[in-house]
CSV table of C-alpha atoms in Angstrom, one decimal:
chain,number,residue,atom,x,y,z
A,1,MET,CA,84.6,43.3,7.3
A,2,GLU,CA,84.7,42.2,3.7
A,3,THR,CA,81.5,40.5,3.7
A,4,LYS,CA,78.3,41.5,5.6
A,5,ALA,CA,76.0,39.0,4.0
A,6,ALA,CA,78.2,36.0,3.5
A,7,VAL,CA,76.2,33.4,4.9
A,8,THR,CA,72.6,33.8,3.6
A,9,GLY,CA,72.3,30.6,1.6
A,10,ALA,CA,68.9,29.1,1.3
A,11,ALA,CA,68.2,26.0,3.6
A,12,GLY,CA,68.1,24.1,0.6
A,13,THR,CA,66.4,21.0,-0.3
A,14,THR,CA,66.1,18.0,1.8
A,15,ALA,CA,64.8,14.5,1.1
A,16,ALA,CA,62.1,12.5,2.8
A,17,ALA,CA,60.9,9.9,0.5
A,18,ALA,CA,58.8,6.9,-0.1
A,19,THR,CA,59.0,4.6,-3.1
A,20,THR,CA,56.1,4.3,-5.2
A,21,ALA,CA,55.8,0.4,-4.5
A,22,GLY,CA,56.0,1.1,-0.7
A,23,LEU,CA,53.3,3.9,-0.7
A,24,SER,CA,50.9,1.9,-2.9
A,25,ALA,CA,51.1,-1.0,-0.4
A,26,THR,CA,49.0,-1.2,2.8
A,27,GLY,CA,50.0,-1.3,6.4
A,28,SER,CA,52.7,0.6,8.3
A,29,GLN,CA,55.4,-1.9,7.5
A,30,ALA,CA,54.7,-1.7,3.7
A,31,ARG,CA,55.0,2.1,4.1
A,32,GLY,CA,58.5,1.8,5.7
A,33,LEU,CA,56.9,2.7,9.1
A,34,ARG,CA,57.9,0.8,12.3
A,35,PRO,CA,55.0,-1.1,14.2
A,36,GLY,CA,53.0,1.4,16.3
A,37,ALA,CA,54.0,4.4,14.1
A,38,ALA,CA,51.1,6.3,12.8
A,39,ALA,CA,50.4,5.8,9.0
A,40,PRO,CA,50.6,8.9,6.9
A,41,GLY,CA,47.5,11.0,7.6
A,42,GLU,CA,46.1,8.4,10.0
A,43,HIS,CA,45.5,10.7,13.1
A,44,ARG,CA,46.3,14.3,12.1
A,45,PRO,CA,45.0,16.3,9.4
A,46,ARG,CA,47.4,16.5,6.6
A,47,ARG,CA,47.1,20.5,6.2
A,48,LEU,CA,47.8,20.9,9.9
A,49,THR,CA,51.0,18.7,9.4
A,50,LEU,CA,52.1,20.7,6.5
A,51,THR,CA,51.4,24.0,8.3
A,52,VAL,CA,53.7,23.1,11.2
A,53,ALA,CA,56.5,21.7,8.8
A,54,CYS,CA,56.5,24.8,6.7
A,55,PHE,CA,56.5,27.2,9.7
A,56,GLY,CA,59.5,25.3,11.0
A,57,THR,CA,61.5,25.8,7.8
A,58,LEU,CA,60.5,29.5,7.7
A,59,LEU,CA,61.5,30.3,11.0
A,60,VAL,CA,64.8,28.6,10.4
A,61,LEU,CA,65.6,30.4,7.4
A,62,THR,CA,64.5,33.7,9.0
A,63,ASN,CA,66.9,33.2,11.9
A,64,TYR,CA,69.5,32.0,9.5
A,65,CYS,CA,69.6,35.3,7.6
A,66,ALA,CA,69.0,37.5,10.7
A,67,PRO,CA,72.7,38.8,10.9
A,68,MET,CA,72.8,40.2,7.2
A,69,SER,CA,71.1,43.6,8.3
A,70,THR,CA,72.5,43.7,11.9
A,71,LEU,CA,76.1,42.7,11.8
A,72,SER,CA,77.4,46.3,12.2
A,73,ASP,CA,75.3,47.0,15.3
A,74,THR,CA,76.0,43.4,16.7
A,75,ALA,CA,79.8,43.8,16.1
A,76,ALA,CA,80.0,47.1,17.7
A,77,ASP,CA,78.2,46.1,20.8
A,78,LEU,CA,80.2,42.8,21.2
A,79,HIS,CA,83.6,44.6,20.1
A,80,SER,CA,84.1,42.0,17.5
A,81,SER,CA,87.2,42.0,15.3
A,82,VAL,CA,87.1,41.3,11.5
A,83,SER,CA,87.8,37.6,12.0
A,84,GLY,CA,85.1,37.6,14.7
A,85,GLN,CA,82.6,39.1,12.3
A,86,THR,CA,83.3,36.5,9.8
A,87,TRP,CA,82.7,33.7,12.4
A,88,MET,CA,79.4,35.6,13.4
A,89,LEU,CA,78.2,35.1,9.7
A,90,SER,CA,79.4,31.7,9.3
A,91,SER,CA,78.7,30.0,12.5
A,92,VAL,CA,75.2,28.9,12.0
A,93,MET,CA,76.3,27.3,8.7
A,94,LEU,CA,78.7,25.2,10.5
A,95,GLY,CA,76.3,23.9,13.0
A,96,ILE,CA,73.7,23.0,10.1
A,97,ALA,CA,76.1,21.5,7.7
A,98,ALA,CA,78.0,19.3,10.5
A,99,LEU,CA,74.7,17.9,11.9
A,100,LEU,CA,72.5,17.6,8.8
A,101,LEU,CA,73.3,13.8,8.2
A,102,THR,CA,73.3,13.0,12.0
A,103,THR,CA,69.8,14.5,12.6
A,104,GLY,CA,68.5,12.8,9.4
A,105,GLY,CA,69.7,9.3,10.6
A,106,LEU,CA,68.4,10.1,14.1
A,107,GLY,CA,65.1,11.0,12.6
A,108,ASP,CA,64.8,7.7,10.7
A,109,ALA,CA,66.0,5.6,13.7
A,110,HIS,CA,64.0,7.4,16.5
A,111,GLY,CA,61.3,9.2,14.7
A,112,GLN,CA,61.1,12.4,12.6
A,113,ARG,CA,58.7,14.1,15.0
A,114,ARG,CA,61.2,13.5,17.8
A,115,ALA,CA,63.9,14.9,16.0
A,116,PHE,CA,61.8,17.9,15.0
A,117,LEU,CA,60.8,18.5,18.5
A,118,ALA,CA,64.3,18.4,19.8
A,119,GLY,CA,65.6,20.7,17.2
A,120,SER,CA,62.7,23.3,18.1
A,121,ALA,CA,63.5,23.2,21.7
A,122,VAL,CA,67.3,23.7,21.1
A,123,LEU,CA,66.7,26.5,18.6
A,124,ALA,CA,64.6,28.3,21.2
A,125,VAL,CA,67.2,28.1,24.0
A,126,SER,CA,70.1,28.8,21.7
A,127,THR,CA,68.6,31.9,20.1
A,128,ALA,CA,67.8,33.2,23.5
A,129,ALA,CA,71.4,32.6,24.6
A,130,GLY,CA,72.5,34.6,21.4
A,131,ALA,CA,70.3,37.5,22.4
A,132,MET,CA,72.0,37.6,25.9
A,133,ALA,CA,75.6,37.3,24.5
A,134,THR,CA,78.2,39.4,26.1
A,135,GLY,CA,81.0,38.8,23.7
A,136,THR,CA,81.8,37.4,20.3
A,137,GLY,CA,82.6,34.0,21.6
A,138,MET,CA,79.3,33.4,23.2
A,139,PHE,CA,77.4,34.7,20.1
A,140,VAL,CA,79.5,32.3,17.8
A,141,ALA,CA,78.7,29.5,20.2
A,142,ALA,CA,75.0,30.2,20.3
A,143,ARG,CA,74.9,30.6,16.6
A,144,ILE,CA,76.6,27.1,16.1
A,145,VAL,CA,74.1,25.5,18.4
A,146,GLN,CA,71.3,27.3,16.6
A,147,GLY,CA,72.6,25.7,13.4
A,148,MET,CA,72.3,22.3,15.1
A,149,GLY,CA,68.7,22.7,16.1
A,150,SER,CA,68.0,24.1,12.5
A,151,ALA,CA,69.5,21.0,11.1
A,152,ALA,CA,67.1,18.8,13.1
A,153,ILE,CA,64.2,20.9,12.1
A,154,LEU,CA,65.0,20.9,8.5
A,155,THR,CA,65.4,17.1,8.1
A,156,GLY,CA,62.6,16.3,10.6
A,157,SER,CA,59.9,18.6,8.7
A,158,LEU,CA,60.4,17.3,5.3
A,159,GLY,CA,60.9,13.8,6.7
A,160,ILE,CA,57.4,14.1,8.1
A,161,ILE,CA,56.1,15.4,4.8
A,162,GLY,CA,57.4,12.5,2.8
A,163,HIS,CA,55.8,10.2,5.3
A,164,ASN,CA,52.4,11.8,5.3
A,165,PHE,CA,51.9,12.8,1.6
A,166,PRO,CA,51.8,10.0,-0.9
A,167,ALA,CA,53.8,10.3,-4.2
A,168,GLY,CA,51.9,12.1,-6.9
A,169,PRO,CA,50.0,15.5,-6.9
A,170,GLN,CA,49.6,15.8,-3.1
A,171,ARG,CA,53.4,15.3,-2.5
A,172,THR,CA,54.3,17.8,-5.3
A,173,ARG,CA,52.0,20.4,-3.7
A,174,ALA,CA,53.4,19.8,-0.3
A,175,THR,CA,57.1,19.9,-1.3
A,176,GLY,CA,56.6,22.8,-3.4
A,177,LEU,CA,55.1,24.8,-0.4
A,178,TRP,CA,58.0,23.7,1.9
A,179,GLY,CA,60.4,24.7,-0.7
A,180,ALA,CA,58.7,28.1,-1.0
A,181,MET,CA,59.4,28.6,2.7
A,182,VAL,CA,63.2,28.7,1.9
A,183,GLY,CA,62.7,31.8,-0.2
A,184,GLY,CA,60.0,33.2,2.2
A,185,GLY,CA,62.5,32.9,5.1
A,186,ILE,CA,65.3,34.6,3.1
A,187,THR,CA,63.1,37.5,2.0
A,188,LEU,CA,61.7,38.0,5.7
A,189,GLY,CA,64.9,37.5,7.7
A,190,PRO,CA,67.1,40.6,6.8
A,191,SER,CA,64.1,43.0,6.6
A,192,LEU,CA,62.4,41.9,10.0
A,193,SER,CA,65.8,41.9,11.7
A,194,ALA,CA,66.7,45.4,10.5
A,195,ALA,CA,63.1,46.6,11.5
A,196,LEU,CA,63.2,45.1,14.9
A,197,ALA,CA,66.7,46.5,15.4
A,198,MET,CA,65.6,49.9,14.3
A,199,ALA,CA,62.6,49.6,16.8
A,200,VAL,CA,64.8,48.5,19.8
A,201,ASP,CA,68.1,47.0,19.3
A,202,TRP,CA,69.8,44.0,17.6
A,203,ARG,CA,69.1,41.8,20.4
A,204,PHE,CA,65.3,42.1,20.2
A,205,GLY,CA,65.1,40.3,16.9
A,206,TYR,CA,66.7,37.2,18.4
A,207,TRP,CA,64.2,37.3,21.4
A,208,VAL,CA,61.3,37.4,18.8
A,209,PHE,CA,62.9,34.4,16.9
A,210,ALA,CA,63.4,32.6,20.2
A,211,ALA,CA,59.6,33.2,21.0
A,212,GLY,CA,58.8,31.8,17.5
A,213,ALA,CA,60.8,28.8,18.3
A,214,VAL,CA,58.9,28.2,21.6
A,215,VAL,CA,55.7,28.3,19.6
A,216,LEU,CA,57.1,25.9,17.1
A,217,THR,CA,58.0,23.6,19.9
A,218,VAL,CA,54.5,23.4,21.4
A,219,ALA,CA,53.0,23.0,17.8
A,220,VAL,CA,55.2,20.1,17.1
A,221,ARG,CA,54.5,18.5,20.5
A,222,THR,CA,50.8,18.8,20.2
A,223,CYS,CA,50.1,18.6,16.4
A,224,LEU,CA,52.1,16.0,14.8
A,225,ASP,CA,52.1,12.2,15.0
A,226,GLU,CA,55.1,10.2,14.9
A,227,SER,CA,56.7,8.7,11.7
A,228,ARG,CA,60.0,7.0,11.2
A,229,GLY,CA,61.9,4.7,8.7
A,230,ASN,CA,62.5,0.9,9.3
A,231,ARG,CA,66.1,1.8,10.2
A,232,PRO,CA,68.1,0.0,12.9
A,233,GLU,CA,68.1,1.9,16.2
A,234,ARG,CA,71.9,1.8,16.2
A,235,THR,CA,73.4,5.3,15.4
A,236,ASP,CA,76.6,5.6,13.4
A,237,TRP,CA,78.3,8.0,15.9
A,238,THR,CA,81.8,7.3,14.5
A,239,GLY,CA,80.5,8.4,11.1
A,240,ALA,CA,78.8,11.5,12.7
A,241,VAL,CA,82.1,12.6,14.4
A,242,LEU,CA,84.2,12.0,11.3
A,243,PHE,CA,81.8,13.9,9.0
A,244,GLY,CA,81.2,16.8,11.6
A,245,GLY,CA,85.2,17.1,11.9
A,246,ALA,CA,85.7,17.1,8.3
A,247,VAL,CA,83.0,19.9,7.7
A,248,THR,CA,84.2,21.9,10.5
A,249,ALA,CA,87.9,21.8,9.3
A,250,LEU,CA,86.7,22.7,5.8
A,251,LEU,CA,84.6,25.7,6.7
A,252,ALA,CA,87.2,26.8,9.3
A,253,ALA,CA,90.0,26.7,6.4
A,254,LEU,CA,87.4,28.6,4.1
A,255,ILE,CA,86.9,31.4,6.8
A,256,GLU,CA,90.5,31.7,7.8
A,257,GLY,CA,91.7,31.5,4.2
A,258,ARG,CA,90.3,34.9,3.4
A,259,SER,CA,93.2,36.4,5.1
A,260,GLY,CA,95.5,34.4,3.0
A,261,TRP,CA,95.3,31.0,1.3
A,262,GLY,CA,99.0,29.9,1.7
A,263,ARG,CA,99.2,30.4,5.4
A,264,PRO,CA,100.4,27.3,7.2
A,265,GLN,CA,97.3,27.1,9.5
A,266,VAL,CA,94.9,27.2,6.5
A,267,LEU,CA,96.8,24.5,4.6
A,268,VAL,CA,96.7,22.2,7.9
A,269,LEU,CA,93.1,22.7,8.0
A,270,PHE,CA,92.5,21.7,4.3
A,271,ALA,CA,94.7,18.6,5.0
A,272,VAL,CA,92.8,17.6,8.2
A,273,ALA,CA,89.5,18.0,6.3
A,274,ALA,CA,90.7,15.6,3.4
A,275,VAL,CA,92.1,13.0,5.8
A,276,VAL,CA,89.3,13.0,7.9
A,277,ALA,CA,86.8,12.9,5.0
A,278,LEU,CA,88.6,9.9,3.7
A,279,ALA,CA,88.2,8.2,7.1
A,280,PHE,CA,84.7,8.9,6.9
A,281,VAL,CA,84.3,7.1,3.5
A,282,VAL,CA,86.2,4.1,4.9
A,283,VAL,CA,84.0,3.8,7.8
A,284,GLU,CA,80.7,4.4,6.0
A,285,LEU,CA,81.8,1.6,3.6
A,286,ARG,CA,82.5,-0.9,6.3
A,287,THR,CA,79.6,-0.4,9.0
A,288,SER,CA,76.4,-2.1,8.7
A,289,ALA,CA,74.3,0.9,9.5
A,290,PRO,CA,76.1,3.9,7.9
A,291,MET,CA,75.1,7.5,8.7
A,292,LEU,CA,75.2,7.9,4.7
A,293,ASP,CA,74.8,5.0,2.5
A,294,LEU,CA,77.2,5.6,-0.2
A,295,ARG,CA,75.2,3.2,-2.6
A,296,LEU,CA,72.8,6.1,-2.9
A,297,PHE,CA,75.3,7.7,-5.3
A,298,LEU,CA,74.5,4.9,-7.7
A,299,SER,CA,71.3,6.5,-8.4
A,300,PRO,CA,71.0,9.1,-11.1
A,301,GLY,CA,68.2,10.9,-9.4
A,302,PHE,CA,70.0,11.1,-6.0
A,303,ASN,CA,73.2,12.5,-7.9
A,304,ALA,CA,71.0,15.1,-9.7
A,305,ALA,CA,69.5,16.3,-6.7
A,306,THR,CA,72.8,16.4,-4.8
A,307,LEU,CA,74.6,18.3,-7.5
A,308,GLY,CA,71.7,20.6,-7.9
A,309,SER,CA,72.0,21.6,-4.2
A,310,LEU,CA,75.8,21.8,-4.4
A,311,PHE,CA,76.0,24.0,-7.4
A,312,THR,CA,73.1,26.1,-6.0
A,313,GLY,CA,75.2,27.0,-3.0
A,314,LEU,CA,78.3,27.3,-5.1
A,315,SER,CA,77.0,29.5,-7.9
A,316,VAL,CA,73.9,31.3,-6.6
A,317,LEU,CA,74.0,31.6,-2.9
A,318,GLY,CA,77.5,32.9,-2.7
A,319,VAL,CA,77.4,35.7,-5.1
A,320,LEU,CA,74.0,36.9,-4.2
A,321,SER,CA,74.6,36.8,-0.5
A,322,TYR,CA,77.4,39.1,-0.9
A,323,LEU,CA,75.6,41.5,-3.1
A,324,PRO,CA,74.1,43.8,-0.5
A,325,THR,CA,77.6,44.4,0.9
A,326,VAL,CA,78.8,45.6,-2.4
A,327,MET,CA,75.8,47.8,-3.1
A,328,GLU,CA,76.7,49.6,0.3
A,329,LYS,CA,80.2,49.9,-0.7
A,330,SER,CA,80.0,50.9,-4.2
A,331,MET,CA,76.6,52.6,-4.5
A,332,GLY,CA,76.4,54.2,-1.1
A,333,MET,CA,73.2,52.3,-0.2
A,334,ALA,CA,72.1,52.0,3.4
A,335,ALA,CA,71.9,48.6,5.0
A,336,LEU,CA,68.0,48.1,4.9
A,337,PRO,CA,67.5,49.2,1.1
A,338,ALA,CA,70.5,46.9,0.3
A,339,GLY,CA,69.0,44.0,2.0
A,340,ALA,CA,65.6,44.9,0.3
A,341,MET,CA,67.3,44.6,-3.1
A,342,LEU,CA,68.2,41.0,-2.1
A,343,GLY,CA,64.4,40.6,-1.2
A,344,VAL,CA,63.7,41.1,-5.0
A,345,TRP,CA,65.6,37.8,-5.6
A,346,SER,CA,64.4,35.9,-2.6
A,347,GLY,CA,60.8,37.1,-2.9
A,348,THR,CA,60.6,36.2,-6.5
A,349,SER,CA,62.0,32.7,-5.5
A,350,PHE,CA,59.3,32.5,-3.2
A,351,VAL,CA,56.5,33.2,-5.6
A,352,VAL,CA,57.8,31.0,-8.3
A,353,SER,CA,58.3,28.0,-5.9
A,354,LEU,CA,54.6,28.3,-5.1
A,355,LEU,CA,53.6,28.5,-8.6
A,356,ALA,CA,55.9,25.7,-9.6
A,357,ARG,CA,53.8,23.2,-7.8
A,358,ARG,CA,51.1,23.8,-10.6
A,359,ILE,CA,53.4,22.4,-13.2
A,360,GLY,CA,53.1,18.9,-11.9
A,361,ASP,CA,54.7,16.4,-14.0
A,362,ARG,CA,54.5,18.4,-17.2
A,363,VAL,CA,58.1,19.5,-16.9
A,364,GLN,CA,60.5,16.8,-15.4
A,365,GLY,CA,62.8,17.7,-12.4
A,366,TRP,CA,65.9,17.4,-14.6
A,367,HIS,CA,64.8,19.8,-17.0
A,368,ARG,CA,63.6,22.3,-14.2
A,369,LEU,CA,67.1,22.2,-12.7
A,370,VAL,CA,68.8,22.8,-16.0
A,371,ILE,CA,66.3,25.8,-16.8
A,372,GLY,CA,67.1,27.2,-13.3
A,373,MET,CA,70.8,27.2,-13.7
A,374,ALA,CA,70.4,28.8,-17.1
A,375,LEU,CA,68.3,31.7,-15.7
A,376,SER,CA,70.7,32.1,-12.9
A,377,ILE,CA,73.4,32.7,-15.8
A,378,VAL,CA,71.1,35.2,-17.3
A,379,GLY,CA,70.7,37.0,-13.9
A,380,ASP,CA,74.3,37.2,-13.1
A,381,VAL,CA,75.1,38.8,-16.5
A,382,ALA,CA,72.2,41.3,-16.0
A,383,VAL,CA,73.5,42.4,-12.7
A,384,LEU,CA,76.9,43.3,-14.1
A,385,GLY,CA,77.9,46.9,-13.9
A,386,ILE,CA,77.6,47.9,-10.1
A,387,ALA,CA,79.4,51.2,-9.7
A,388,PRO,CA,79.1,54.6,-7.7
A,389,ASP,CA,76.9,56.2,-10.5
A,390,ALA,CA,74.7,53.2,-11.2
A,391,HIS,CA,71.0,53.6,-10.2
A,392,TRP,CA,69.4,50.7,-8.1
A,393,ALA,CA,66.5,50.1,-10.5
A,394,ARG,CA,68.8,48.9,-13.2
A,395,PHE,CA,69.5,45.8,-11.4
A,396,LEU,CA,66.0,44.7,-10.6
A,397,PRO,CA,65.4,42.7,-13.8
A,398,GLY,CA,68.4,40.7,-13.3
A,399,LEU,CA,67.6,40.0,-9.7
A,400,ALA,CA,64.0,39.0,-10.6
A,401,VAL,CA,65.3,36.6,-13.4
A,402,SER,CA,67.6,34.9,-10.7
A,403,GLY,CA,64.9,34.6,-8.4
A,404,VAL,CA,62.8,32.8,-11.1
A,405,GLY,CA,65.6,30.5,-11.5
A,406,SER,CA,66.1,29.9,-7.8
A,407,GLY,CA,62.4,29.2,-7.3
A,408,LEU,CA,62.5,26.5,-10.0
A,409,LEU,CA,65.6,25.1,-8.4
A,410,ASN,CA,64.1,24.9,-4.9
A,411,ALA,CA,60.8,23.3,-6.0
A,412,ALA,CA,62.6,21.0,-8.2
A,413,LEU,CA,65.3,19.9,-5.9
A,414,ALA,CA,62.7,19.3,-3.0
A,415,ARG,CA,60.8,16.8,-5.2
A,416,MET,CA,63.7,15.1,-6.7
A,417,ALA,CA,65.3,14.6,-3.3
A,418,VAL,CA,62.0,13.3,-1.9
A,419,GLU,CA,61.7,10.6,-4.8
A,420,SER,CA,65.4,9.6,-5.2
A,421,VAL,CA,65.8,7.7,-1.8
A,422,PRO,CA,63.6,4.8,-0.2
A,423,VAL,CA,61.4,5.4,2.7
A,424,HIS,CA,63.6,3.8,5.2
A,425,GLN,CA,66.4,6.3,4.2
A,426,ALA,CA,64.3,9.5,4.4
A,427,GLY,CA,66.2,11.4,7.0
A,428,MET,CA,69.5,10.1,5.3
A,429,GLY,CA,68.6,11.5,2.0
A,430,ALA,CA,67.5,14.8,3.7
A,431,GLY,CA,70.7,15.4,5.5
A,432,ALA,CA,72.7,14.6,2.3
A,433,ASN,CA,70.9,17.1,0.3
A,434,ASN,CA,70.8,19.7,2.6
A,435,THR,CA,74.6,19.2,3.5
A,436,ALA,CA,75.4,19.5,-0.2
A,437,ARG,CA,73.8,23.0,-0.3
A,438,TYR,CA,75.4,24.4,2.9
A,439,VAL,CA,78.9,23.1,1.9
A,440,GLY,CA,78.4,24.5,-1.5
A,441,ALA,CA,77.3,27.8,-0.1
A,442,ALA,CA,80.4,27.9,2.1
A,443,ILE,CA,82.5,27.4,-0.9
A,444,GLY,CA,80.6,29.8,-3.0
A,445,VAL,CA,80.9,32.6,-0.5
A,446,ALA,CA,84.6,32.1,-0.2
A,447,LEU,CA,85.2,32.0,-3.9
A,448,THR,CA,83.0,35.2,-4.4
A,449,VAL,CA,84.9,37.2,-1.5
A,450,VAL,CA,88.3,36.0,-3.3
A,451,ALA,CA,87.1,36.9,-6.8
A,452,SER,CA,85.6,40.4,-5.9
A,453,THR,CA,88.5,41.5,-3.8
A,454,SER,CA,91.5,40.4,-6.3
A,455,VAL,CA,91.1,43.1,-8.8
A,456,GLY,CA,93.7,45.9,-9.1
A,457,SER,CA,93.2,49.0,-7.0
A,458,SER,CA,92.0,52.2,-8.8
A,459,GLY,CA,92.3,54.3,-5.8
A,460,ASP,CA,88.6,54.4,-5.1
A,461,PRO,CA,87.1,51.9,-3.0
A,462,ALA,CA,83.7,52.3,-4.5
A,463,VAL,CA,84.9,51.6,-8.0
A,464,ASP,CA,87.1,48.7,-6.9
A,465,ALA,CA,84.0,47.1,-5.1
A,466,GLY,CA,81.8,47.3,-8.3
A,467,ALA,CA,84.7,45.9,-10.5
A,468,GLY,CA,85.3,43.1,-8.1
A,469,MET,CA,81.7,42.2,-8.1
A,470,ASP,CA,81.6,42.0,-11.8
A,471,ARG,CA,84.5,39.5,-11.7
A,472,ALA,CA,82.4,37.5,-8.9
A,473,LEU,CA,79.3,37.5,-11.1
A,474,LEU,CA,81.1,36.0,-14.1
A,475,LEU,CA,82.6,33.2,-11.8
A,476,SER,CA,79.2,32.6,-10.6
A,477,ALA,CA,77.8,32.3,-14.1
A,478,GLY,CA,80.5,29.8,-15.1
A,479,LEU,CA,79.8,27.7,-12.0
A,480,SER,CA,76.2,27.8,-12.9
A,481,ALA,CA,77.0,26.5,-16.4
A,482,LEU,CA,79.1,23.7,-15.0
A,483,GLY,CA,76.4,22.8,-12.6
A,484,GLY,CA,73.8,22.6,-15.5
A,485,LEU,CA,76.3,20.3,-17.5
A,486,ALA,CA,76.6,18.1,-14.6
A,487,ILE,CA,73.0,17.7,-14.0
A,488,ALA,CA,72.4,17.0,-17.7
A,489,ALA,CA,75.0,14.3,-17.5
A,490,THR,CA,72.9,12.6,-14.8
A,491,ARG,CA,69.9,12.7,-17.0
A,492,LEU,CA,71.9,11.0,-19.8
A,493,TRP,CA,73.0,8.3,-17.3
A,494,SER,CA,69.4,7.7,-16.3
A,495,ALA,CA,68.2,7.5,-19.8
A,496,ARG,CA,70.8,4.9,-20.6
A,497,GLU,CA,69.8,2.9,-17.4
A,498,GLU,CA,66.2,3.0,-18.8
A,499,ARG,CA,67.2,1.8,-22.0
A,500,THR,CA,69.3,-1.0,-20.6
A,501,ARG,CA,66.4,-2.2,-18.3
A,502,ALA,CA,63.9,-2.0,-21.4
A,503,SER,CA,66.3,-4.2,-23.6
A,504,ALA,CA,66.7,-6.8,-20.7
A,505,HIS,CA,63.0,-7.2,-20.7
């Protein structure tokens, strides 16, 4: 298996927003709520609402990262081929990416709490099914469904936060804490799964996560009030099917392409993804209630948040998720210590996301994104030099710097995504932002594997693994630089629009 941690991208930022004008008005209609929906904070304590939302995000990311440290045991037990192991790692990403926009729209139309509740129940059942899997196909199918449930939890949880916390310091703190759960889940998932597997077996971890999903389902049912956007009830199922088909074809092409990008089946999958994606755009432009309102891309803030999520997946998540595998191959580290090295990055990200809430409005979101990308570049360069004779402590500073950058990105993206869409499109913005992260992560993982395995053979697999990782790290640094430039361009676009509006008045 070429990659053992290929699918450990962060859940990424989602959007659940309310405009300043809407939040300052009175009444549920002014807030973008349907008649009969509870106004933000009207019934339940906001702290309880935030706790449940954050627990859902933490559970999703913990479960998402579970295979990192247990893949070898799982594959041996299920007699999985190399291709099967790749699907075992990538399947949950497929479910999440394909359903994020759909669950966001359903949350807007039918209620964020209802979407959150459905996602929690689906996650509980499908995680238990994964624990009982008797073959690779059953496990992969269960992980895809886990991704679908996770998509509903991610969009519903931040959608509820957006409705319950008004713009300003309260929302900044709430979204910062929610974003910190991303790093917390990535830190906890591999280590907890490895510990539970050592105590019993790899299945035990999934039983524990299934139990956590049951607890979450009860908490959502009993502790949250409903909130929804003022969105037509009709769901854009045509758009949902087309988008899910395009993402499925793209991810399948990326997974299968690792065995040869020029193979006919891979080229056909890429072509199908392009054609179906084009059909999706046409449908969304023509329907009266689109799953994704393409006019959102006219907003510089929305574009900055979307580009930030995309390049975080492309440049940060791909290379760092592959790092434990290379440390095992090149440095001879065991699975648990190698996973703990990744925890240095994700743990630092968790702490920085929490602390970033205290910055408030003193540093704009655009600036935080660019700084985060810059720190990712520094971290990549500092991790160069993995080799059989390298000591693990040498790479801790670089991983910590990358963690600081990721923490700034997570916190800033959560807030920018929240503030870049109107309240009635909260779930739509949530889905778009998370989808960009997961699609970016899928492409980033594929690029990392290609870059790290395309160096010349020295006859020593350990040396080749380290040299390949150096190449992948340089590619990641270049993508981070490109992402920073793209985000800076959206800031210039926004500044020009502001000057235009000022001159008009």
